[in-house]
Each structure stands twice: as C-alpha cells, then as structure tokens.
Amino acid sequence: MKPLIGLTPIVDAGRDSLWMLPGYMQGLEAVGGIGMMLPLTDDAAMLKDIVDRVDGLLLTGGNDVAPVLYGETKETFCGENDPRRDRMEARLIELALQADKPVFGICRGLQILNVVLGGTLYQDLKTQTGTEITHSMDKPYDRTVHEVNILPDTPLAALYGPGPLAVNSRHHQGIKGLAPALHAQAVASDGLVEAVYLPEYRFVQAVQWHPEHRWKAEESQSLLRSFVDACRG
C-alpha cells in the first residue's frame, strides 16, 4: 500500500482560499506516495486524528512565520502571517515527533520547524544580511540559481555525496539562529543554513529550496523518495 502523506495547506487570505501547488502531489506520486492536502485547523483533537491517520507529514511553503513565535517584533519588511497556520503546523510537528512519524519541510516548512524547536529567522534576508545570493529567483522556478554545500556525514551526503549541489530558490526569509536540536546539512556560500535534520528520529528533514518545482529532476526525486520510503517504514 502506498503511504498517505498529509500536506499542510497554503493560505491565500486575499481570496479566502486554501490551495496546493501540483508539484507537491506530482512529486510524491512519482516516487510512490499519495499526497493529501489537509484542512486548515488548530483544533487539537482533529490534529491528533490527522497525525494518527497519515504515514508522514509534509510542511509546504507559503506565507511568513509570525516573528512573535521567535521573540521578535514584526518589521515592515516581514510578509503576511497566518496565526492559525502557525498554530496548526506547530502542533502537527509536536505530534509527529511524539509519534516518530516522518516529517519533511520545504521552504517555510524548514523555517517553522526551526522556530518550533527554538530557533530564529531573518525576517528579510536582503535587508538584514545584505546577501548577494539570489535567494528569491524569478520564473521559471524549475531551474537552478545557486549552489549549496552538502555537509559530510549527513543524510543529504549519504544521498548525494558531500560537496556542491545546485538548487532553485524562492524565499526572502531564512534561518538566523539554528534550533539547538537541529543539525545543519547544507549551507549556502553566504553562510545561510539551507537544509537541516533531527538525527534521533526516523526521518525529520527540511530544505530551503523547492523540489516541488523540480520534481522531474533526479536529485528532487531522490530526496522525495527518501522521505516516502521512510513513510512506508
């Protein structure tokens, strides 16, 4: 039986809607998983029921994580926040870790995982760091724009080998302070941590780039397959 993976919904407050990029679903399907968009809720009982039913959790991209969650005041250069999504994902992460269910975060998914575990974020990379790397690329998003360095003795090094990996990139926030429990496994040339993992769990990983936009590429499918395989476990 193919593993069922719950995907957190992307929120469009202006249109009062929830949506999902097809690449998330297509990428999971291509490597033997079934993706299901979850409802937007912070109901404790419903979230517990969701984690009990799914084989894994994928934290998708989307709007900015509220700075109040990491002890900062929101600056003008921070984007739109959705408190209910923040609460939902924070509780889902807690429940998934308690149950040792696989968790994979993409872009915002990496950021909320870092915050929930005690880390902090840059509210806007360009403003706060002056980085010259193209972290927020223009379309098309299925191409690569910069490299990250895969660190040795990490899950990503086991998958790709240590050294450079070309990635796509469309984010304006990123990890400022790495959560104490998280380990870095890929770093951009400006020092930004672009991939993390929790070593004591079956599979808890997150990346700052977007495999859902490049789901046909072998490196994206390898990464998604490692997650889906863990969900089968």
Coordinates of N, CA and C in Angstrom, one line a residue:
M1 N 0.8 -1.2 0.0 CA 0.0 0.0 0.0 C 0.9 1.3 0.0
K2 N 0.5 2.2 -0.8 CA 1.3 3.5 -0.9 C 1.1 4.3 0.4
P3 N 2.1 4.9 0.9 CA 2.0 5.7 2.1 C 1.2 7.0 1.8
L4 N 0.3 7.4 2.8 CA -0.5 8.6 2.7 C 0.2 9.7 3.5
I5 N 0.4 10.8 2.8 CA 1.2 11.9 3.3 C 0.3 13.1 3.4
G6 N 0.2 13.7 4.6 CA -0.6 14.9 4.8 C 0.3 16.2 4.4
L7 N -0.3 17.0 3.6 CA 0.4 18.3 3.2 C -0.3 19.4 3.8
T8 N 0.4 20.3 4.5 CA -0.2 21.5 5.1 C -0.6 22.5 4.0
P9 N -1.8 23.1 4.2 CA -2.4 23.9 3.1 C -1.7 25.2 3.0
I10 N -1.6 25.7 1.8 CA -1.1 27.1 1.5 C -2.3 28.0 1.6
V11 N -2.1 29.1 2.3 CA -3.2 30.0 2.6 C -3.2 31.3 1.8
D12 N -4.3 31.6 1.1 CA -4.4 32.9 0.4 C -5.5 33.7 1.1
A13 N -5.1 34.5 2.0 CA -6.1 35.3 2.8 C -6.9 36.3 1.9
G14 N -6.3 36.8 0.9 CA -7.0 37.8 0.0 C -8.1 37.2 -0.7
R15 N -8.0 35.9 -1.1 CA -9.1 35.2 -1.8 C -9.9 34.3 -0.9
D16 N -9.5 34.3 0.4 CA -10.2 33.5 1.4 C -10.2 32.0 0.9
S17 N -9.0 31.5 0.6 CA -8.9 30.2 0.0 C -7.7 29.5 0.5
L18 N -7.7 28.1 0.3 CA -6.6 27.3 0.5 C -6.3 26.6 -0.8
W19 N -5.0 26.4 -1.0 CA -4.6 25.8 -2.3 C -3.3 25.0 -2.2
M20 N -2.9 24.3 -3.3 CA -1.8 23.5 -3.3 C -1.1 23.5 -4.7
L21 N 0.2 23.6 -4.7 CA 0.9 23.5 -6.0 C 0.9 22.1 -6.5
P22 N 0.6 21.8 -7.7 CA 0.5 20.4 -8.2 C 1.8 19.7 -8.0
G23 N 3.0 20.4 -8.1 CA 4.3 19.7 -8.0 C 4.5 18.9 -6.7
Y24 N 3.9 19.4 -5.6 CA 3.9 18.6 -4.4 C 3.3 17.3 -4.5
M25 N 2.1 17.2 -5.1 CA 1.4 16.0 -5.3 C 2.1 15.1 -6.3
Q26 N 2.5 15.7 -7.5 CA 3.1 15.0 -8.6 C 4.4 14.4 -8.1
G27 N 5.2 15.2 -7.4 CA 6.5 14.7 -6.9 C 6.4 13.5 -6.0
L28 N 5.4 13.5 -5.1 CA 5.2 12.4 -4.2 C 4.7 11.2 -5.0
E29 N 3.7 11.4 -5.9 CA 3.2 10.3 -6.7 C 4.3 9.7 -7.5
A30 N 5.2 10.5 -8.1 CA 6.3 9.9 -8.9 C 7.2 8.9 -8.2
V31 N 7.3 9.0 -6.9 CA 8.1 8.2 -6.1 C 7.4 7.2 -5.2
G32 N 6.1 7.1 -5.5 CA 5.3 6.0 -4.8 C 4.5 6.5 -3.6
G33 N 4.3 7.7 -3.4 CA 3.4 8.2 -2.3 C 2.1 8.8 -2.8
I34 N 1.2 9.1 -1.8 CA 0.0 9.7 -2.1 C -0.1 11.0 -1.2
G35 N -0.2 12.1 -1.8 CA -0.3 13.4 -1.1 C -1.7 13.8 -0.9
M36 N -2.1 14.3 0.3 CA -3.4 14.8 0.6 C -3.3 16.1 1.3
M37 N -3.9 17.1 0.7 CA -4.0 18.4 1.4 C -4.8 18.4 2.6
L38 N -4.3 18.9 3.7 CA -5.0 18.9 5.0 C -5.9 20.1 5.1
P39 N -6.9 20.0 6.0 CA -7.7 21.2 6.2 C -6.9 22.2 7.1
L40 N -7.3 23.5 7.0 CA -6.7 24.5 7.9 C -7.4 24.5 9.2
T41 N -6.8 24.0 10.3 CA -7.4 23.9 11.6 C -6.4 24.0 12.7
D42 N -6.8 24.5 13.8 CA -5.9 24.4 15.0 C -6.7 23.6 16.1
D43 N -7.7 22.9 15.7 CA -8.5 22.0 16.6 C -7.6 20.9 17.1
A44 N -7.3 20.8 18.4 CA -6.4 19.8 18.9 C -6.8 18.4 18.6
A45 N -8.0 18.1 18.8 CA -8.5 16.7 18.5 C -8.4 16.3 17.1
M46 N -8.7 17.2 16.2 CA -8.6 17.0 14.8 C -7.1 16.8 14.3
L47 N -6.3 17.6 14.9 CA -4.8 17.4 14.5 C -4.3 16.1 15.0
K48 N -4.7 15.7 16.2 CA -4.2 14.4 16.7 C -4.8 13.3 15.8
D49 N -6.0 13.4 15.3 CA -6.6 12.4 14.4 C -5.8 12.4 13.1
I50 N -5.5 13.5 12.6 CA -4.7 13.6 11.4 C -3.4 12.9 11.5
V51 N -2.6 13.2 12.5 CA -1.3 12.5 12.7 C -1.4 11.0 12.9
D52 N -2.5 10.6 13.6 CA -2.7 9.2 13.7 C -3.0 8.5 12.4
R53 N -3.6 9.2 11.5 CA -4.1 8.6 10.2 C -3.0 8.6 9.1
V54 N -2.2 9.6 9.1 CA -1.2 9.8 8.0 C 0.0 9.0 8.3
D55 N 0.8 8.7 7.2 CA 2.1 8.0 7.4 C 3.2 8.9 7.4
G56 N 3.0 10.2 7.1 CA 4.0 11.2 7.1 C 3.4 12.6 6.9
L57 N 4.2 13.6 7.2 CA 3.8 15.0 7.2 C 4.7 15.8 6.3
L58 N 4.2 16.5 5.3 CA 5.0 17.4 4.5 C 4.6 18.9 4.8
L59 N 5.5 19.7 5.3 CA 5.3 21.1 5.6 C 5.6 21.9 4.4
T60 N 4.6 22.5 3.8 CA 4.8 23.2 2.5 C 5.3 24.6 2.7
G61 N 5.6 25.2 1.5 CA 5.9 26.6 1.5 C 4.7 27.5 1.8
G62 N 5.0 28.9 1.7 CA 3.8 29.8 1.8 C 4.2 31.1 2.6
N63 N 3.3 31.6 3.3 CA 3.5 32.9 3.9 C 4.5 32.8 5.1
D64 N 4.9 34.0 5.6 CA 6.0 34.1 6.6 C 5.5 33.6 8.0
V65 N 6.4 33.0 8.7 CA 6.1 32.6 10.1 C 6.1 33.9 10.9
A66 N 5.1 34.0 11.8 CA 5.0 35.2 12.6 C 6.2 35.4 13.6
P67 N 6.8 36.6 13.5 CA 8.0 36.8 14.4 C 7.8 36.6 15.9
V68 N 6.5 36.8 16.3 CA 6.3 36.7 17.8 C 6.6 35.3 18.2
L69 N 6.6 34.3 17.3 CA 6.9 32.9 17.7 C 8.3 32.7 18.1
Y70 N 9.2 33.6 17.6 CA 10.6 33.5 17.9 C 11.1 34.8 18.7
G71 N 10.2 35.4 19.4 CA 10.5 36.5 20.3 C 10.9 37.8 19.7
E72 N 10.4 38.1 18.4 CA 10.7 39.4 17.8 C 9.5 40.2 17.4
T73 N 9.6 41.5 17.3 CA 8.6 42.3 16.8 C 8.6 42.3 15.3
K74 N 7.4 42.3 14.7 CA 7.3 42.2 13.2 C 7.7 43.5 12.6
E75 N 8.7 43.4 11.7 CA 9.2 44.6 11.0 C 8.4 44.8 9.7
T76 N 8.6 46.0 9.1 CA 7.8 46.3 7.9 C 8.2 45.4 6.7
F77 N 9.4 44.9 6.7 CA 9.8 44.0 5.6 C 9.5 42.6 5.8
C78 N 8.8 42.2 6.9 CA 8.2 40.9 7.0 C 6.9 40.8 6.3
G79 N 6.7 39.6 5.7 CA 5.5 39.4 4.9 C 4.2 39.1 5.7
E80 N 3.2 38.7 5.0 CA 1.9 38.3 5.6 C 2.1 37.0 6.5
N81 N 1.4 37.1 7.6 CA 1.4 35.9 8.5 C 0.0 35.3 8.6
D82 N -0.1 34.1 9.0 CA -1.4 33.4 9.3 C -1.3 32.7 10.6
P83 N -1.8 33.3 11.7 CA -1.6 32.7 13.0 C -2.2 31.3 13.1
R84 N -3.3 31.0 12.4 CA -3.9 29.7 12.6 C -3.0 28.6 11.9
R85 N -2.4 29.0 10.8 CA -1.5 28.1 10.1 C -0.3 27.8 11.0
D86 N 0.2 28.9 11.6 CA 1.4 28.7 12.5 C 1.0 27.8 13.7
R87 N -0.1 28.0 14.3 CA -0.5 27.1 15.4 C -0.7 25.7 14.9
M88 N -1.4 25.5 13.8 CA -1.6 24.2 13.2 C -0.3 23.4 13.0
E89 N 0.7 24.1 12.3 CA 1.9 23.4 12.0 C 2.7 23.1 13.2
A90 N 2.7 24.1 14.2 CA 3.5 23.8 15.4 C 3.0 22.6 16.1
R91 N 1.6 22.5 16.2 CA 1.1 21.3 16.9 C 1.3 20.0 16.1
L92 N 1.2 20.1 14.8 CA 1.5 18.9 13.9 C 2.9 18.4 14.1
I93 N 3.8 19.4 14.2 CA 5.2 19.0 14.4 C 5.4 18.3 15.7
E94 N 4.8 18.8 16.8 CA 4.9 18.2 18.1 C 4.3 16.8 18.1
L95 N 3.2 16.7 17.5 CA 2.5 15.4 17.5 C 3.3 14.3 16.6
A96 N 3.8 14.8 15.5 CA 4.5 13.9 14.6 C 5.8 13.4 15.3
L97 N 6.5 14.3 16.0 CA 7.7 13.9 16.7 C 7.4 13.0 17.9
Q98 N 6.3 13.2 18.6 CA 5.9 12.3 19.6 C 5.6 10.9 19.1
A99 N 5.1 10.8 17.9 CA 4.7 9.5 17.3 C 5.8 9.0 16.4
D100 N 6.9 9.7 16.2 CA 8.0 9.4 15.3 C 7.5 9.1 13.9
K101 N 6.6 10.0 13.5 CA 6.2 10.0 12.1 C 7.1 10.8 11.2
P102 N 7.5 10.4 10.0 CA 8.4 11.2 9.2 C 7.8 12.6 8.9
V103 N 8.7 13.6 8.9 CA 8.4 15.0 8.6 C 9.4 15.5 7.6
F104 N 8.9 16.1 6.6 CA 9.7 16.8 5.6 C 9.2 18.2 5.4
G105 N 10.1 19.2 5.5 CA 9.7 20.6 5.4 C 10.4 21.2 4.1
I106 N 9.6 22.0 3.5 CA 10.1 22.7 2.3 C 9.9 24.2 2.5
C107 N 11.0 25.0 2.3 CA 11.0 26.4 2.4 C 10.4 26.9 3.7
R108 N 9.2 27.4 3.8 CA 8.5 27.8 5.0 C 8.5 26.6 6.0
G109 N 8.4 25.4 5.4 CA 8.4 24.2 6.3 C 9.7 24.1 7.1
L110 N 10.9 24.4 6.5 CA 12.1 24.4 7.2 C 12.1 25.5 8.3
Q111 N 11.5 26.7 7.9 CA 11.5 27.8 8.8 C 10.6 27.5 10.1
I112 N 9.4 27.0 9.9 CA 8.5 26.7 11.0 C 9.1 25.6 11.9
L113 N 9.7 24.6 11.3 CA 10.4 23.6 12.0 C 11.5 24.1 12.9
N114 N 12.3 25.0 12.4 CA 13.3 25.7 13.2 C 12.8 26.5 14.3
V115 N 11.7 27.2 14.1 CA 11.1 28.1 15.1 C 10.5 27.2 16.2
V116 N 9.7 26.2 15.8 CA 9.1 25.3 16.8 C 10.1 24.7 17.7
L117 N 11.3 24.4 17.2 CA 12.3 23.8 18.0 C 13.2 24.8 18.7
G118 N 12.9 26.0 18.6 CA 13.6 27.0 19.4 C 14.6 27.9 18.6
G119 N 14.5 27.9 17.3 CA 15.4 28.7 16.5 C 14.8 30.1 16.1
T120 N 15.5 30.9 15.4 CA 15.0 32.2 15.0 C 15.2 32.4 13.5
L121 N 14.6 33.4 12.9 CA 14.6 33.6 11.5 C 15.0 35.1 11.2
Y122 N 15.7 35.3 10.0 CA 15.8 36.6 9.4 C 14.4 36.9 8.8
Q123 N 13.9 38.1 9.2 CA 12.6 38.5 8.6 C 12.7 38.9 7.1
D124 N 13.8 39.3 6.7 CA 14.1 39.6 5.3 C 15.6 39.5 5.1
L125 N 16.0 38.5 4.3 CA 17.5 38.2 4.2 C 18.2 39.4 3.6
K126 N 17.7 40.0 2.5 CA 18.4 41.1 1.8 C 18.6 42.3 2.7
T127 N 17.5 42.6 3.5 CA 17.6 43.8 4.3 C 18.5 43.5 5.5
Q128 N 18.5 42.4 6.1 CA 19.2 42.1 7.4 C 20.6 41.5 7.2
T129 N 20.9 41.0 6.0 CA 22.2 40.4 5.8 C 23.0 41.0 4.7
G130 N 22.3 41.6 3.7 CA 22.9 42.2 2.6 C 23.4 41.2 1.6
T131 N 23.0 39.9 1.7 CA 23.5 38.8 0.9 C 23.4 39.2 -0.6
E132 N 24.3 38.7 -1.4 CA 24.3 38.9 -2.8 C 23.8 37.7 -3.6
I133 N 23.5 36.6 -2.8 CA 23.0 35.4 -3.5 C 21.5 35.6 -3.9
T134 N 21.2 35.0 -5.0 CA 19.8 35.1 -5.5 C 18.9 34.1 -4.7
H135 N 18.4 34.5 -3.6 CA 17.6 33.6 -2.8 C 16.1 33.7 -3.3
S136 N 15.8 34.8 -3.9 CA 14.4 34.9 -4.4 C 14.4 35.1 -5.9
M137 N 14.3 34.0 -6.6 CA 14.5 34.0 -8.0 C 13.2 34.3 -8.8
D138 N 13.4 34.7 -10.0 CA 12.3 34.9 -10.9 C 11.9 33.6 -11.6
K139 N 10.7 33.5 -12.2 CA 10.3 32.4 -13.0 C 11.3 32.2 -14.2
P140 N 11.4 31.0 -14.7 CA 10.8 29.7 -14.3 C 11.6 29.2 -13.1
Y141 N 10.8 28.5 -12.2 CA 11.3 28.0 -10.9 C 11.9 26.6 -11.0
D142 N 11.9 26.0 -12.2 CA 12.4 24.7 -12.3 C 13.9 24.7 -12.7
R143 N 14.5 25.8 -12.7 CA 16.0 25.9 -13.0 C 16.7 26.1 -11.7
T144 N 18.0 26.0 -11.7 CA 18.9 26.3 -10.6 C 19.5 27.7 -10.6
V145 N 19.7 28.3 -9.5 CA 20.2 29.6 -9.5 C 21.5 29.8 -8.6
H146 N 21.7 28.9 -7.6 CA 22.9 29.0 -6.8 C 23.2 27.6 -6.3
E147 N 24.3 27.5 -5.6 CA 24.7 26.2 -5.0 C 24.7 26.2 -3.5
V148 N 24.4 25.0 -3.0 CA 24.6 24.8 -1.5 C 25.7 23.8 -1.4
N149 N 26.4 23.8 -0.2 CA 27.4 22.8 0.1 C 26.8 21.8 1.0
I150 N 26.8 20.5 0.5 CA 26.3 19.4 1.4 C 27.4 19.1 2.4
L151 N 27.0 19.1 3.6 CA 28.0 18.8 4.7 C 28.2 17.3 4.8
P152 N 29.4 16.8 5.1 CA 29.7 15.4 5.2 C 29.0 14.8 6.4
D153 N 28.8 13.5 6.4 CA 28.2 12.7 7.5 C 26.8 13.2 7.8
T154 N 26.0 13.5 6.8 CA 24.6 13.9 7.0 C 23.8 13.0 6.1
P155 N 22.5 13.0 6.3 CA 21.6 12.3 5.4 C 21.7 12.7 3.9
L156 N 21.8 14.0 3.7 CA 22.0 14.5 2.3 C 23.3 14.1 1.7
A157 N 24.3 14.0 2.5 CA 25.6 13.5 2.0 C 25.5 12.0 1.6
A158 N 24.7 11.3 2.4 CA 24.5 9.9 2.0 C 23.7 9.7 0.7
L159 N 22.9 10.7 0.5 CA 22.0 10.7 -0.7 C 22.8 11.2 -2.0
Y160 N 23.5 12.3 -1.8 CA 24.1 13.0 -3.0 C 25.6 12.9 -2.9
G161 N 26.2 12.6 -1.8 CA 27.6 12.8 -1.6 C 27.9 14.2 -1.1
P162 N 29.0 14.5 -0.3 CA 29.3 15.8 0.2 C 29.8 16.7 -1.0
G163 N 29.6 18.0 -0.8 CA 30.1 18.9 -1.8 C 28.9 19.8 -2.4
P164 N 29.1 20.4 -3.5 CA 28.1 21.4 -4.0 C 26.9 20.7 -4.7
L165 N 25.8 21.3 -4.5 CA 24.5 20.9 -5.1 C 23.8 22.2 -5.6
A166 N 23.5 22.2 -6.9 CA 22.8 23.4 -7.5 C 21.3 23.3 -7.1
V167 N 20.7 24.4 -6.7 CA 19.3 24.4 -6.3 C 18.6 25.6 -6.9
N168 N 17.3 25.5 -6.9 CA 16.4 26.6 -7.1 C 16.2 27.4 -5.8
S169 N 15.5 28.5 -5.8 CA 15.5 29.3 -4.6 C 14.4 30.4 -4.8
R170 N 13.4 30.4 -3.9 CA 12.4 31.5 -3.9 C 11.9 31.8 -2.5
H171 N 12.7 32.4 -1.7 CA 12.4 32.8 -0.4 C 13.1 34.1 0.0
H172 N 12.5 34.8 0.9 CA 13.1 36.1 1.4 C 13.5 36.0 2.9
Q173 N 13.0 34.9 3.5 CA 13.4 34.6 4.9 C 14.3 33.4 5.0
G174 N 14.9 33.2 6.2 CA 15.8 32.1 6.4 C 16.2 31.9 7.8
I175 N 17.0 30.9 8.1 CA 17.4 30.6 9.5 C 18.4 31.7 9.9
K176 N 18.2 32.3 11.0 CA 19.2 33.2 11.7 C 19.9 32.4 12.8
G177 N 19.1 31.9 13.7 CA 19.7 31.1 14.8 C 19.1 29.7 14.6
L178 N 20.0 28.7 14.5 CA 19.6 27.3 14.3 C 19.1 26.8 15.6
A179 N 18.0 26.1 15.6 CA 17.4 25.5 16.8 C 18.5 24.5 17.4
P180 N 18.6 24.4 18.7 CA 19.6 23.6 19.3 C 19.5 22.1 18.9
A181 N 18.3 21.6 18.7 CA 18.2 20.2 18.4 C 18.5 19.9 16.9
L182 N 18.4 20.9 16.1 CA 18.6 20.7 14.6 C 20.1 20.6 14.2
H183 N 20.4 19.8 13.2 CA 21.7 19.8 12.7 C 21.7 20.3 11.2
A184 N 22.6 21.2 10.9 CA 22.7 21.7 9.5 C 23.2 20.5 8.6
Q185 N 22.7 20.5 7.4 CA 23.3 19.5 6.4 C 23.6 20.1 5.1
A186 N 23.2 21.4 4.9 CA 23.6 22.1 3.6 C 23.7 23.6 4.0
V187 N 24.7 24.3 3.4 CA 24.9 25.7 3.7 C 25.2 26.4 2.4
A188 N 24.6 27.6 2.2 CA 24.9 28.4 1.0 C 26.2 29.1 1.3
S189 N 26.8 29.7 0.2 CA 28.1 30.4 0.3 C 28.1 31.6 1.2
D190 N 26.9 32.2 1.5 CA 26.7 33.3 2.3 C 26.6 32.9 3.8
G191 N 26.6 31.6 4.1 CA 26.5 31.1 5.4 C 25.1 30.7 5.8
L192 N 24.1 30.9 5.0 CA 22.8 30.6 5.3 C 22.6 29.0 5.4
V193 N 22.0 28.5 6.5 CA 21.7 27.1 6.5 C 20.5 26.8 5.7
E194 N 20.7 25.9 4.7 CA 19.7 25.6 3.7 C 19.1 24.2 3.8
A195 N 19.5 23.4 4.7 CA 18.9 22.1 5.0 C 19.3 21.6 6.4
V196 N 18.3 21.0 7.0 CA 18.5 20.6 8.4 C 18.0 19.2 8.6
Y197 N 18.3 18.6 9.8 CA 17.7 17.3 10.1 C 17.8 17.1 11.6
L198 N 16.9 16.2 12.1 CA 17.0 15.8 13.5 C 17.5 14.3 13.5
P199 N 18.7 14.1 14.0 CA 19.3 12.8 13.9 C 18.7 11.7 14.7
E200 N 17.9 12.0 15.8 CA 17.4 10.9 16.6 C 16.1 10.4 16.2
Y201 N 15.6 10.9 15.1 CA 14.2 10.5 14.6 C 14.4 9.7 13.3
R202 N 13.3 8.9 13.0 CA 13.4 8.1 11.8 C 13.6 8.9 10.5
F203 N 12.9 10.0 10.4 CA 13.1 10.9 9.3 C 12.5 12.3 9.6
V204 N 13.3 13.3 10.0 CA 12.9 14.6 10.1 C 13.9 15.5 9.4
Q205 N 13.5 16.0 8.2 CA 14.5 16.8 7.4 C 13.7 17.9 6.8
A206 N 14.4 19.0 6.4 CA 13.8 20.1 5.8 C 14.9 20.8 4.9
V207 N 14.4 21.3 3.8 CA 15.3 22.1 2.8 C 14.7 23.4 2.5
Q208 N 15.5 24.4 2.2 CA 15.1 25.7 1.9 C 14.7 25.9 0.5
W209 N 15.2 25.0 -0.4 CA 14.9 25.1 -1.8 C 13.6 24.3 -2.1
H210 N 13.2 24.2 -3.4 CA 11.9 23.8 -3.8 C 11.9 22.6 -4.7
P211 N 12.0 21.4 -4.2 CA 11.9 20.2 -5.1 C 10.6 20.0 -5.8
E212 N 9.5 20.7 -5.2 CA 8.2 20.5 -5.9 C 8.2 21.2 -7.3
H213 N 9.1 22.3 -7.4 CA 9.2 22.9 -8.8 C 10.0 22.1 -9.7
R214 N 10.9 21.3 -9.2 CA 11.8 20.5 -10.0 C 11.6 19.0 -9.7
W215 N 10.3 18.6 -9.6 CA 10.1 17.2 -9.2 C 10.4 16.2 -10.2
K216 N 10.6 16.6 -11.5 CA 11.0 15.7 -12.5 C 12.5 15.4 -12.5
A217 N 13.3 16.3 -11.8 CA 14.8 16.2 -11.8 C 15.1 15.0 -10.9
E218 N 16.2 14.3 -11.2 CA 16.6 13.1 -10.4 C 17.0 13.5 -9.0
E219 N 17.6 14.6 -8.8 CA 18.0 15.0 -7.4 C 16.8 15.3 -6.5
S220 N 15.7 15.8 -7.2 CA 14.5 16.1 -6.4 C 13.8 14.8 -6.1
Q221 N 13.7 13.9 -7.1 CA 13.0 12.6 -6.9 C 13.8 11.7 -5.9
S222 N 15.1 11.8 -5.8 CA 15.9 11.1 -4.8 C 15.5 11.5 -3.4
L223 N 15.4 12.8 -3.3 CA 15.1 13.4 -1.9 C 13.7 13.0 -1.5
L224 N 12.7 13.2 -2.5 CA 11.3 12.9 -2.1 C 11.2 11.4 -1.9
R225 N 11.9 10.6 -2.6 CA 11.9 9.1 -2.5 C 12.4 8.7 -1.1
S226 N 13.4 9.3 -0.6 CA 13.9 9.0 0.7 C 12.9 9.3 1.8
F227 N 12.1 10.4 1.6 CA 11.0 10.7 2.5 C 9.9 9.7 2.4
V228 N 9.5 9.4 1.2 CA 8.3 8.4 1.0 C 8.7 7.0 1.5
D229 N 10.0 6.6 1.3 CA 10.4 5.3 1.8 C 10.4 5.3 3.3
A230 N 10.7 6.4 4.0 CA 10.6 6.5 5.4 C 9.2 6.4 5.9
C231 N 8.3 7.0 5.1 CA 6.8 6.9 5.4 C 6.3 5.5 5.3
R232 N 6.9 4.7 4.5 CA 6.5 3.3 4.4 C 6.9 2.5 5.6
G233 N 8.0 2.9 6.3 CA 8.7 2.2 7.3 C 7.8 1.8 8.5

